C-alpha positions as a printed NumPy array, in Angstrom:
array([[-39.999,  16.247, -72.807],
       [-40.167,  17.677, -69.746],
       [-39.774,  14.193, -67.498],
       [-36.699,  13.292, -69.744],
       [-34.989,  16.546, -69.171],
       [-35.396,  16.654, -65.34 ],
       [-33.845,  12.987, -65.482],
       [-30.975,  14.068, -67.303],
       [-30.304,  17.111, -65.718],
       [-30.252,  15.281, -62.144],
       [-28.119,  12.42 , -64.216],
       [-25.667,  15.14 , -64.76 ],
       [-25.292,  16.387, -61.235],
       [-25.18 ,  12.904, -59.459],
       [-22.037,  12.983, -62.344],
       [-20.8  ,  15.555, -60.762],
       [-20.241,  13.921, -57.358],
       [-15.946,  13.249, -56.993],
       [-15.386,   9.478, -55.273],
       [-12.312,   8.586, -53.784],
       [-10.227,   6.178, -55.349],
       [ -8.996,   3.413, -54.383],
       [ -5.661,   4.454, -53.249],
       [ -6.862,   7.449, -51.799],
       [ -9.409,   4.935, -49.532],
       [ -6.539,   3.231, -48.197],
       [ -4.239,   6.014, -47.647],
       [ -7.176,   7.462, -44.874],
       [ -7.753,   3.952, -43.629],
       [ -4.06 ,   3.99 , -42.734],
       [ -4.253,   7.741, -41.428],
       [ -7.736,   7.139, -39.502],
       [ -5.629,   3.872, -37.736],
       [ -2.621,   5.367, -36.614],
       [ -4.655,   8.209, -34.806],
       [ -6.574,   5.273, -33.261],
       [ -3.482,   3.856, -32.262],
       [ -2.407,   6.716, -30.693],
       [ -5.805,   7.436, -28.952],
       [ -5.185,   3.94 , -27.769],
       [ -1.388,   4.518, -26.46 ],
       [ -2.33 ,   7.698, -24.606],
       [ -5.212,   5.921, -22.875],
       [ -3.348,   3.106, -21.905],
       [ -0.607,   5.114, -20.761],
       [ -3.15 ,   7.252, -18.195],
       [ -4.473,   4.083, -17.23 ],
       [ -1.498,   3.109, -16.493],
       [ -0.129,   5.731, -14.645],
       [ -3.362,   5.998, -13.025],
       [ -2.577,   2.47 , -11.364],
       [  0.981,   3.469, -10.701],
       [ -0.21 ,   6.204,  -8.437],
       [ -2.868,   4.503,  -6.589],
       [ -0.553,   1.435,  -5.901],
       [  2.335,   4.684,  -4.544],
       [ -0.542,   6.043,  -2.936],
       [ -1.805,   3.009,  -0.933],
       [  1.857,   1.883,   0.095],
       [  2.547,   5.739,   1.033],
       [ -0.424,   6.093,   3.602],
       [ -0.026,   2.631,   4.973],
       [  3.279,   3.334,   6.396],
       [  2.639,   6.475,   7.588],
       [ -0.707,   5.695,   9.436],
       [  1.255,   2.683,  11.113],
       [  4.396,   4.818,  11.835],
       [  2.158,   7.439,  13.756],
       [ -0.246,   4.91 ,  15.322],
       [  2.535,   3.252,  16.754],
       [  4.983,   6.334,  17.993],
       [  1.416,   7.797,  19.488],
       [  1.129,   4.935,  21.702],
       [  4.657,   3.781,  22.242],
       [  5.871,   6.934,  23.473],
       [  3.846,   6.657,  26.615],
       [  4.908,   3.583,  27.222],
       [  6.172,   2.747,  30.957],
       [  9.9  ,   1.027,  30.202],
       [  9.537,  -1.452,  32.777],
       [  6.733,  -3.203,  30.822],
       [  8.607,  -2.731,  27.578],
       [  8.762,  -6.506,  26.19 ],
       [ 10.029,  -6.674,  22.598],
       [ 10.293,  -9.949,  20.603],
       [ 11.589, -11.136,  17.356],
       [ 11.988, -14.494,  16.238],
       [ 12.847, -15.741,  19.607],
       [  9.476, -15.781,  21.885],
       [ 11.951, -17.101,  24.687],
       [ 13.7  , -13.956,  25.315],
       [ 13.024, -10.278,  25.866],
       [ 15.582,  -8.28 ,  23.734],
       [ 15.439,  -5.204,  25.916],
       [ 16.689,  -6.721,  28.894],
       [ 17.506, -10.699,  27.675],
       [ 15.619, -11.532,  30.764],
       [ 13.874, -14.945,  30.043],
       [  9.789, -15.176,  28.898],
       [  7.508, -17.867,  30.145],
       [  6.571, -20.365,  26.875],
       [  3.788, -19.587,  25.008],
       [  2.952, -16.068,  26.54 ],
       [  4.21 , -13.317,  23.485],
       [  3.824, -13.821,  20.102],
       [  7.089, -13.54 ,  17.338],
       [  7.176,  -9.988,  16.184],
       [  5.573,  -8.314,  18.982],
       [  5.895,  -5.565,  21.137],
       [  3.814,  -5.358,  24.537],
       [  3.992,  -2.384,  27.228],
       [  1.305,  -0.709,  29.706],
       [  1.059,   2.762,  29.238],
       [  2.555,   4.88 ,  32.405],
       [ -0.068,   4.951,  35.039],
       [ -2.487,   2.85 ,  33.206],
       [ -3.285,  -0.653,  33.968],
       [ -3.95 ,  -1.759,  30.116],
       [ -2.055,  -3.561,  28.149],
       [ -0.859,  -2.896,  24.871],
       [  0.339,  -5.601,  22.104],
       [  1.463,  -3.919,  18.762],
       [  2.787,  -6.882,  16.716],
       [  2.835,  -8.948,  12.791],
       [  0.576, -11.49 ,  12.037],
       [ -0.048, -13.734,   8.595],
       [ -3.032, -12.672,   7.021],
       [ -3.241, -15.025,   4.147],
       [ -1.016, -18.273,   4.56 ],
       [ -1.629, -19.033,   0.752],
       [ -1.111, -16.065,  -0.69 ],
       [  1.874, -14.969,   2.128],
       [  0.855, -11.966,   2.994],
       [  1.555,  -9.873,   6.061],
       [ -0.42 ,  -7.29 ,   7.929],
       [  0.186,  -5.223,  11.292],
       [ -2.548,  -5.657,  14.508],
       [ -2.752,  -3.381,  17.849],
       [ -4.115,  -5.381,  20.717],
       [ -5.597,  -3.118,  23.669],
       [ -6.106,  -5.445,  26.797],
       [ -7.842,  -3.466,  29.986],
       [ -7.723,  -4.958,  33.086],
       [-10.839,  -6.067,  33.239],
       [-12.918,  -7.515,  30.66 ],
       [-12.459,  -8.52 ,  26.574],
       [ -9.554,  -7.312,  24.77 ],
       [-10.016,  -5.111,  21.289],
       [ -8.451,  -6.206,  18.51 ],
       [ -7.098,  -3.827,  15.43 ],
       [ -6.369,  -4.612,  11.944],
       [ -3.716,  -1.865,  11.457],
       [ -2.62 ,  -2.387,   7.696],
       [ -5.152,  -3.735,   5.221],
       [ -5.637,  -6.162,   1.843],
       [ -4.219,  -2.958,  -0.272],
       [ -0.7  ,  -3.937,   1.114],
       [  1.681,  -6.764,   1.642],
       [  4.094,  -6.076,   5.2  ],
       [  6.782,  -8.332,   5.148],
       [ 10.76 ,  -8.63 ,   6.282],
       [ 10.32 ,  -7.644,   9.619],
       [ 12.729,  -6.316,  11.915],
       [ 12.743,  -5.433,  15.531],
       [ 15.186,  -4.569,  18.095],
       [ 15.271,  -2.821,  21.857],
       [ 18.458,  -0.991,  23.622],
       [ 18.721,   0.288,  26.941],
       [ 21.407,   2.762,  27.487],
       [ 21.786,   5.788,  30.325],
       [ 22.139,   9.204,  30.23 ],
       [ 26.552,   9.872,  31.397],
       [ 25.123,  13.263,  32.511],
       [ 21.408,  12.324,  34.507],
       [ 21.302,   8.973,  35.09 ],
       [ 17.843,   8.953,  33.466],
       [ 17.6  ,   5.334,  32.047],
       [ 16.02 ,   5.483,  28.523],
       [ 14.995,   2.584,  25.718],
       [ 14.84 ,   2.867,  22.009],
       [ 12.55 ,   0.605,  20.468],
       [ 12.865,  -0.056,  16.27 ],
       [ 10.288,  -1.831,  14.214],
       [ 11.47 ,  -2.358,  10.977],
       [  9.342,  -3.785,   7.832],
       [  8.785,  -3.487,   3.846],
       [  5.984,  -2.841,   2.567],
       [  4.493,  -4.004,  -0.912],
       [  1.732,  -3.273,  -3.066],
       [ -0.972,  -5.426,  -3.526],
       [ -1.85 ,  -3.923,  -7.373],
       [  0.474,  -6.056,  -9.393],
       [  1.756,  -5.555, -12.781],
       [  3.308,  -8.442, -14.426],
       [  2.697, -10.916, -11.977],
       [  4.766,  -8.647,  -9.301],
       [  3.925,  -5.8  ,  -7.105],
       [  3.448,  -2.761,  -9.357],
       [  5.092,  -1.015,  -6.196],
       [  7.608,  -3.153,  -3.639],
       [ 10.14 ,  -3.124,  -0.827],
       [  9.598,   0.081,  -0.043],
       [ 11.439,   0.064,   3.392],
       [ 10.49 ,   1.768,   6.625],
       [ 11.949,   2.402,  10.09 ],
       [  9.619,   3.159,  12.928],
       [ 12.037,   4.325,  16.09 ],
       [ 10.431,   5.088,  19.526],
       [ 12.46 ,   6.505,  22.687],
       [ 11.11 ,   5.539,  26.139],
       [ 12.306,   6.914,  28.975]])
């Protein structure tokens, strides 16, 4: 008697136990996905704007590192040296004066530092003919020995569209002869989104007075 009544008292309580129904599983299957898909919207969108800001972020510092590099040197540039070419190796825009073949590349500007006898080349070169890319390189040439070559703007960004141009004017008031010197370039990201640059044509304008 005592083994039938613990079975039916522990009959009763499994009894006792509420299951959900049928509608009631579905209804928190539906609730337990749409919080899912939320969870999975929010993460995406962090992710997202995670790669946004890294692809600002790369672009951002790129131009300003080359803006300063270049300004730093360029400034102490001796304007007699100054040669400045764009798409026409032949000819030096700050004075039109004629080049010898083969002796600057396009996109370049070369000067010696005042009272130096170096040689500086700050110019645009393809980095990846496939993939057309763009990057920026300073040359430093000394008077003796093996010039040093520096990759200015790496893989993280895409230079392209560029610009240059060289005036000469005087001073009305002092005679002091001075030259302006503009590079101007785009810059794109190399994080794409879509098959395009997640951040592009972002345009800057690197000026540089020499006098």
């Amino acid at each position: 008697m005592e083994h039938v009544t613990k079975h039916q008292t522990l009959k009763e309580r499994f009894q006792k136990i509420a299951a959900l129904s049928l509608a009631e599983t579905l209804i928190s299957m539906t609730i337990l996905s749409i919080i899912f898909l939320m969870i999975m919207q929010s993460f995406n969108a962090i992710l997202l704007g995670s790669y946004m800001i890294d692809a600002r972020t790369s672009v951002r510092t790129e131009g300003e590192f080359v803006s300063e590099f270049f300004e730093l040197y360029a400034k102490n540039a001796d304007p007699r040296t100054l040669v400045v070419v764009g798409q026409n190796t032949a000819i030096n825009m700050c004075n039109g004066s004629a080049l010898r073949p083969n002796t600057f590349t396009v996109n370049s500007v070369t000067w010696q530092p005042l009272g130096s006898g170096e040689t500086y080349t700050f110019g645009y070169e393809v980095a990846d003919i496939g993939l057309n890319t763009g990057r920026f390189i300073f040359i430093q040439k000394p008077q003796a020995g093996t010039a040093v070559r520096s990759v200015l703007t790496y893989g993280d960004v895409n230079v392209k569209d560029i610009q240059l141009s060289c005036e000469t004017a005087s001073d009305s008031l002092t005679g002091q002869t001075f030259t302006t010197v503009s590079v101007a370039f785009k810059l794109d990201s190399k994080l794409q989104m879509n098959g395009r640059p997640t951040v592009q044509n972002v345009q800057r304008t690197i000026t540089v007075v020499v006098r």
